[in-house]
N, CA, C and O atoms as a MOPAC input file, in Angstrom:
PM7 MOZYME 1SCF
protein

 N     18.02300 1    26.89700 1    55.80500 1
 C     16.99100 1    26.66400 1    54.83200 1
 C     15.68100 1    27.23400 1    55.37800 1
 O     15.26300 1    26.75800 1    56.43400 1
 N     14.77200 1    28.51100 1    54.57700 1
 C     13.58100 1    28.40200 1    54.60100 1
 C     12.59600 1    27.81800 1    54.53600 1
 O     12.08800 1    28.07000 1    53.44400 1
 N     11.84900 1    26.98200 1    55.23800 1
 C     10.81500 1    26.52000 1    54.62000 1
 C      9.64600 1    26.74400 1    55.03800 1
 O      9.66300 1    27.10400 1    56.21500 1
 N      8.61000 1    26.69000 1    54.58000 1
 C      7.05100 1    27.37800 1    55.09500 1
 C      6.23100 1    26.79400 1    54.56400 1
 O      6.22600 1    26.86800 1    53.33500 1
 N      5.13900 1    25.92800 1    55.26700 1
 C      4.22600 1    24.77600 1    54.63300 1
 C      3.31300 1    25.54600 1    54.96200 1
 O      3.41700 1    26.12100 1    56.04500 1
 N      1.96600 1    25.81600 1    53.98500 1
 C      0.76800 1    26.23700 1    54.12500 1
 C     -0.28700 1    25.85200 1    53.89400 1
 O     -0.43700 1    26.30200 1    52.75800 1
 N     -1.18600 1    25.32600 1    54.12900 1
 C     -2.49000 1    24.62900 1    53.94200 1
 C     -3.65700 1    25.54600 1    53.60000 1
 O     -4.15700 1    26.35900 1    54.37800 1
 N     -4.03200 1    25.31700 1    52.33700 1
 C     -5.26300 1    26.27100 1    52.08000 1
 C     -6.29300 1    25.78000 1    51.16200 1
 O     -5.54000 1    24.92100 1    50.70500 1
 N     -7.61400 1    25.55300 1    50.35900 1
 C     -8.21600 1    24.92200 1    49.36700 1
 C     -8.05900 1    25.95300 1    48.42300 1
 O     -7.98800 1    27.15700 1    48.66900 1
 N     -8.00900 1    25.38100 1    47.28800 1
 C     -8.13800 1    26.00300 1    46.16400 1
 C     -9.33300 1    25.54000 1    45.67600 1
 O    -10.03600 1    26.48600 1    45.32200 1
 N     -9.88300 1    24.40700 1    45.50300 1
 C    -10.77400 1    23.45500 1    44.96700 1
 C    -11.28100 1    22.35000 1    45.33500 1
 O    -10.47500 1    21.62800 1    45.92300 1
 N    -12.31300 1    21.93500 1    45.21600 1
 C    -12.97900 1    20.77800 1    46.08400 1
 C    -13.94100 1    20.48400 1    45.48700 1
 O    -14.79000 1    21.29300 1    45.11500 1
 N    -13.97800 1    18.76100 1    45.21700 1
 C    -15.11500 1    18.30700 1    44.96200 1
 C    -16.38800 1    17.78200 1    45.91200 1
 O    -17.53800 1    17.44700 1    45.63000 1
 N    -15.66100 1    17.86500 1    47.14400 1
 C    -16.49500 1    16.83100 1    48.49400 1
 C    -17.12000 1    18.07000 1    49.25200 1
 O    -17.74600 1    17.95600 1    50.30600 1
 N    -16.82900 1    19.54500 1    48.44900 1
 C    -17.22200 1    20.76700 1    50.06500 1
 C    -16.15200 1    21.39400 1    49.85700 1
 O    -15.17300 1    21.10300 1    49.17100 1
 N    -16.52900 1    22.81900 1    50.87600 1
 C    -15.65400 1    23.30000 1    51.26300 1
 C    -14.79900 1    23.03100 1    52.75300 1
 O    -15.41600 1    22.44800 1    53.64500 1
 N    -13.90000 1    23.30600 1    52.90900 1
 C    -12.98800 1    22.43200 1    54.52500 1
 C    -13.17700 1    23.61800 1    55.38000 1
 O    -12.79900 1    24.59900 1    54.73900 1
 N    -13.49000 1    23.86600 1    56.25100 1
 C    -13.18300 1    24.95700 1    57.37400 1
 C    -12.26600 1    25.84200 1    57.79900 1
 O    -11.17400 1    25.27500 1    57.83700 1
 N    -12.17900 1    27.18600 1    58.20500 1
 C    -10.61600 1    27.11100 1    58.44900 1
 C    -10.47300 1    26.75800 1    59.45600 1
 O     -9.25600 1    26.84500 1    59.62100 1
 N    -11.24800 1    26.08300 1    61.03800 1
 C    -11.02500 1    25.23300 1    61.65900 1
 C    -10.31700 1    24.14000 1    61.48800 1
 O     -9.36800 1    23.76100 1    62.17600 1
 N    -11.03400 1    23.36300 1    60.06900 1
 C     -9.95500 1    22.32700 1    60.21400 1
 C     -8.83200 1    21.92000 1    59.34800 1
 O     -8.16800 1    20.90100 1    59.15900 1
 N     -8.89200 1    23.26700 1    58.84700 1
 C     -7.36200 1    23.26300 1    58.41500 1
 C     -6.47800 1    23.87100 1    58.62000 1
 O     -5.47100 1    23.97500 1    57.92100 1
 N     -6.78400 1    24.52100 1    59.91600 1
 C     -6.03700 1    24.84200 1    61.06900 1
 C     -5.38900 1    23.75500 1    61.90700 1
 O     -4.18700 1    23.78600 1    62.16900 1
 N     -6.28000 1    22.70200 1    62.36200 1
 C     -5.92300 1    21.81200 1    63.04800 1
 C     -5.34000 1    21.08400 1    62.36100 1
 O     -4.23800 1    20.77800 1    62.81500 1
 N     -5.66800 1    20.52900 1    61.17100 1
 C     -4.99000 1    19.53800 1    59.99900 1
 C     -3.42200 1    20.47700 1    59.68600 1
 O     -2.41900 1    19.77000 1    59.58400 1
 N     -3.26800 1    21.72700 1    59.56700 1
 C     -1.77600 1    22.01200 1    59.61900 1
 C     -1.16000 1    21.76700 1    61.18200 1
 O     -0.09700 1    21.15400 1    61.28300 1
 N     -1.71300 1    22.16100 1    62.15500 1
 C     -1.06800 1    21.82200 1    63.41800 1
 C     -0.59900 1    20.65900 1    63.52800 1
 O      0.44900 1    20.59700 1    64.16900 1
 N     -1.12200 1    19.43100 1    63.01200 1
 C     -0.92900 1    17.98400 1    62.66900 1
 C      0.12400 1    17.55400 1    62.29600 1
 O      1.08900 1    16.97600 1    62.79500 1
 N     -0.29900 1    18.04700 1    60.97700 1
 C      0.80000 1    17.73700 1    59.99300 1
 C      2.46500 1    18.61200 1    58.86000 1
 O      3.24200 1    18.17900 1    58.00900 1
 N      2.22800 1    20.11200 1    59.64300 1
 C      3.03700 1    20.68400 1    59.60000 1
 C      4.96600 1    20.47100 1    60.16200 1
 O      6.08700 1    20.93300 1    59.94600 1
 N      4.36500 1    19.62200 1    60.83600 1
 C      6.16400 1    19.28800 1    61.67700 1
 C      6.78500 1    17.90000 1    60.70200 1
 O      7.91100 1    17.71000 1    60.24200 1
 N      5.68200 1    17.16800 1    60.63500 1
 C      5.75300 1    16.11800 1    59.91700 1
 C      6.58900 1    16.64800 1    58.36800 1
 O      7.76200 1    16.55700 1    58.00500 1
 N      5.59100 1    17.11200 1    57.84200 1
 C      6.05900 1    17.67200 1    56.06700 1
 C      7.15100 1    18.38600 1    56.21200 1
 O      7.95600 1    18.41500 1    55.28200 1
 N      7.38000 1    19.05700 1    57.32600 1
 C      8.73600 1    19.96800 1    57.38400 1
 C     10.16900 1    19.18500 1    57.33400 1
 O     11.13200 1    19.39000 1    56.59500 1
 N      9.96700 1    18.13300 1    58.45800 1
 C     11.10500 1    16.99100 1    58.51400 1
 C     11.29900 1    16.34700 1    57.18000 1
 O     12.40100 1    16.45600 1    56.64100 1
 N     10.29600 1    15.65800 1    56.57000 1
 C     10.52400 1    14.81000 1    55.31300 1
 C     10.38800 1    15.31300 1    54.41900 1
 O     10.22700 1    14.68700 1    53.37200 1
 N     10.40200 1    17.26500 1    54.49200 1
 C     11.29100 1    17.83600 1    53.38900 1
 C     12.33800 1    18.05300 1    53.45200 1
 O     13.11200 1    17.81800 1    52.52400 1
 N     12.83000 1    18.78900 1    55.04200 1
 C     14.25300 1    18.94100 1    54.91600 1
 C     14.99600 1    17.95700 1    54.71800 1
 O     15.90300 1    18.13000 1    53.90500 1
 N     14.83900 1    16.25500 1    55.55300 1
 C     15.38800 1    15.33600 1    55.10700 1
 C     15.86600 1    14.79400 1    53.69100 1
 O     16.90000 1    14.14200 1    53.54300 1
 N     14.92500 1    15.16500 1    52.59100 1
 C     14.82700 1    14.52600 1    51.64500 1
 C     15.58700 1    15.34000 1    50.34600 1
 O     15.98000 1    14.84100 1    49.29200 1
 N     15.67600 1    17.16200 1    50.90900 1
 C     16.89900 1    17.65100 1    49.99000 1
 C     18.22900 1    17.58900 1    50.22900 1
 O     19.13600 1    18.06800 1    49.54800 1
 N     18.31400 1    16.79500 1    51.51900 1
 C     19.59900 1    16.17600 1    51.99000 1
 C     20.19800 1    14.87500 1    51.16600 1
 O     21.29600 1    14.63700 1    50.66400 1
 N     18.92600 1    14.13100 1    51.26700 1
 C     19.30200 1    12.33000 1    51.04400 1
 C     18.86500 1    12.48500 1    49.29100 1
 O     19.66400 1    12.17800 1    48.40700 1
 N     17.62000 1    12.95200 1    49.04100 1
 C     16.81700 1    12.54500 1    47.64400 1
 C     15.53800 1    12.04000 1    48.31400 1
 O     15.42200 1    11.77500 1    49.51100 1
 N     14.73600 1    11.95800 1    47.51300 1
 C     13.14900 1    11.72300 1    47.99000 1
 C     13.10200 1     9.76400 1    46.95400 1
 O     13.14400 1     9.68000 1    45.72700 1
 N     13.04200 1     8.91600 1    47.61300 1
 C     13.10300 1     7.54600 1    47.20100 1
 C     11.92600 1     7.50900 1    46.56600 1
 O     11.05400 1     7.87900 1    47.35200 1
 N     11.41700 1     7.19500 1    45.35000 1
 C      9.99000 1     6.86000 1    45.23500 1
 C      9.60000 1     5.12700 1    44.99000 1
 O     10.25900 1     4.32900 1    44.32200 1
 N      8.42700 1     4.88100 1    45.69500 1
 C      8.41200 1     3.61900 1    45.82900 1
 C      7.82300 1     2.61400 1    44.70800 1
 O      6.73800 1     3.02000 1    44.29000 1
 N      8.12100 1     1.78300 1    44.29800 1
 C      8.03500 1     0.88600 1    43.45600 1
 C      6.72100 1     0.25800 1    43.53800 1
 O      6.32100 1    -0.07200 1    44.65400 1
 N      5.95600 1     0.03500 1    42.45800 1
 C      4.55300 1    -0.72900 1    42.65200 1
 C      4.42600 1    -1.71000 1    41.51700 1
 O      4.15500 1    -1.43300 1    40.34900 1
 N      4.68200 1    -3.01300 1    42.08100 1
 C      4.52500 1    -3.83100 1    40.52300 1
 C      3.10300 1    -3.49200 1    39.78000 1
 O      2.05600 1    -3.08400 1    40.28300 1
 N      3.43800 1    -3.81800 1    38.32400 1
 C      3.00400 1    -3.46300 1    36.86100 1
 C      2.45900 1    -1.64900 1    37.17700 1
 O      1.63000 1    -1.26000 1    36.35500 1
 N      2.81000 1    -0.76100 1    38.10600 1
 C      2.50500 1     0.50900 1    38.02300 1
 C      3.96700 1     1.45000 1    37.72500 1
 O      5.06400 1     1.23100 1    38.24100 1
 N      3.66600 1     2.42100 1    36.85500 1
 C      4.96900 1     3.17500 1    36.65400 1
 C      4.24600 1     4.69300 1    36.52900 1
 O      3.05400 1     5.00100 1    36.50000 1
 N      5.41400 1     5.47100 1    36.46900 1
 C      5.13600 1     6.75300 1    36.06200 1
 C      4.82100 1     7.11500 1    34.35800 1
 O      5.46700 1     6.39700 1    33.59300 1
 N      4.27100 1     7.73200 1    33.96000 1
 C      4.31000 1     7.84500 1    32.46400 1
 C      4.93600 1     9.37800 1    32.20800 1
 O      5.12100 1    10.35900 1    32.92700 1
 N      5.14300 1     9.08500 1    30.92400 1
 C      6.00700 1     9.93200 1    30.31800 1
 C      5.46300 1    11.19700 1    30.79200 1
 O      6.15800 1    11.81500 1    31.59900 1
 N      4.17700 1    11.76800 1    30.38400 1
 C      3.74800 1    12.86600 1    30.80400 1
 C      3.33800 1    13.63500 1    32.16200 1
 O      2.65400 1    14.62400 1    32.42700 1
 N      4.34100 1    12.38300 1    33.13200 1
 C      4.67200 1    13.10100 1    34.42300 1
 C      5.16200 1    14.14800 1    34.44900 1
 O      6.18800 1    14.18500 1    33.77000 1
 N      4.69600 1    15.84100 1    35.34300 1
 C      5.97000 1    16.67100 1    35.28600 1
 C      5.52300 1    16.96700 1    36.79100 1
 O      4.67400 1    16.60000 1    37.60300 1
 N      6.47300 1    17.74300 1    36.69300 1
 C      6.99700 1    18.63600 1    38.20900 1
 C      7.34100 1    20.43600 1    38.02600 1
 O      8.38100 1    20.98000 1    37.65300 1
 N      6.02300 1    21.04300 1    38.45200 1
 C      5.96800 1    22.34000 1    38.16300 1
 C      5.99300 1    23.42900 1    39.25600 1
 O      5.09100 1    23.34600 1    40.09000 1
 N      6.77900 1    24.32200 1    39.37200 1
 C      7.62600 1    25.14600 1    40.20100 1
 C      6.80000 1    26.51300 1    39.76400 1
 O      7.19100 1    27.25400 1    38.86200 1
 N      5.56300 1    26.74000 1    40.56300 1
 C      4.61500 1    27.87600 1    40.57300 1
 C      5.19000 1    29.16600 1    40.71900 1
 O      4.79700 1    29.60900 1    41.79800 1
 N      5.96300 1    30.01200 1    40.12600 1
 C      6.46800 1    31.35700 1    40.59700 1
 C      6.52200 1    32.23900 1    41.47200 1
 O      7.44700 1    32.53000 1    42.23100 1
 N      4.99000 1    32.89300 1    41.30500 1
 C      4.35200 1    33.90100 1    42.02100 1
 C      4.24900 1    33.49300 1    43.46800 1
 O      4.75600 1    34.09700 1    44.41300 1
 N      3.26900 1    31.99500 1    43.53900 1
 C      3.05500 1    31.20300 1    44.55200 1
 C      3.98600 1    30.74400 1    45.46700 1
 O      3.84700 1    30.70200 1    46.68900 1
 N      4.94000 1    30.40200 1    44.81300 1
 C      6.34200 1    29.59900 1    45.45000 1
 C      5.90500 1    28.05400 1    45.89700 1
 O      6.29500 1    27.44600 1    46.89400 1
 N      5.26300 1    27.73700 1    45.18200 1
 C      4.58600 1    26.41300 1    45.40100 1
 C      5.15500 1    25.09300 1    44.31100 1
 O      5.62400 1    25.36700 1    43.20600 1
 N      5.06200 1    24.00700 1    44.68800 1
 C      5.46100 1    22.50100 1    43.92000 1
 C      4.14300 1    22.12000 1    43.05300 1
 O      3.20500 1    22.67500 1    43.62500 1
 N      3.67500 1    21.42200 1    41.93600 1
 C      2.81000 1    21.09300 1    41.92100 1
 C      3.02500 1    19.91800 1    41.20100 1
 O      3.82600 1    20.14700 1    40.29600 1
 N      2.70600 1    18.92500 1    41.21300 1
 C      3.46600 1    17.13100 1    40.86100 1
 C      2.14800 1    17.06000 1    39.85300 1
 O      1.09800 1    17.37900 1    40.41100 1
 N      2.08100 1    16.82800 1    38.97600 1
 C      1.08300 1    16.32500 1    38.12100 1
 C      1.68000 1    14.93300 1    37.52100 1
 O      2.50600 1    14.94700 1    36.60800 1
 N      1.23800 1    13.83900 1    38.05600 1
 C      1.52200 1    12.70000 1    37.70500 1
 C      0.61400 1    11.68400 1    36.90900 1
 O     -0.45700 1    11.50300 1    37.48900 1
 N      0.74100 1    11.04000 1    35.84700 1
 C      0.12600 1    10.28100 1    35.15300 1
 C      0.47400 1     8.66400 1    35.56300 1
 O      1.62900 1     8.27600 1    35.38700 1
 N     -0.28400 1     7.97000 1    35.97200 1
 C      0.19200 1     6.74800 1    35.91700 1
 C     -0.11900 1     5.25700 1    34.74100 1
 O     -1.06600 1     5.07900 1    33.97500 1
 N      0.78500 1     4.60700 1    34.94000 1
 C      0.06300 1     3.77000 1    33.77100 1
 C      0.36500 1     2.23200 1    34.54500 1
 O      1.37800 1     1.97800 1    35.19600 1
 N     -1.06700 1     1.05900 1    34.23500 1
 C     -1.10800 1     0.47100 1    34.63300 1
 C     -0.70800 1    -0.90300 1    33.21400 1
 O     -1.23400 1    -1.18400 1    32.13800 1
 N      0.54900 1    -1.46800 1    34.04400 1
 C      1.31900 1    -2.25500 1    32.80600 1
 C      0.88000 1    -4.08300 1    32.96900 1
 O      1.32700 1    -4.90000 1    32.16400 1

């Protein structure tokens, strides 16, 4: 399995991030995201339960082409 995690901004409301430290912030957390991806197209990715919180209908899960990127756009609703 390929996999290749990349850290970059697209957008920001707080600033722009450095590439210092998102250099260091991938050094971090690059081994991490790698494991509990490969793990998780093995097992399934569990998602965790939050009483009266759910997903709403107009959750999707979008598979960027060009990019080769995930992008989760999730709606939540508070029940």
């Amino acid at each position: 399995m390929n996999l290749q995690v990349k850290f970059f901004e697209i957008n920001s409301s707080i600033g722009n991030f450095s590439e210092t430290f998102l250099h260091k912030f991938s050094l971090l957390c690059i081994p991490i995201i790698e494991t509990i991806f490969k793990s998780s197209l093995n097992i399934g990715i569990p998602l965790p339960i939050v009483k009266d919180i759910q997903l709403a209908n107009g959750s999707e899960l979008t598979i960027l082409e060009k990019s080769e990127q995930i992008r989760i756009d999730a709606n939540l609703e508070y029940i």
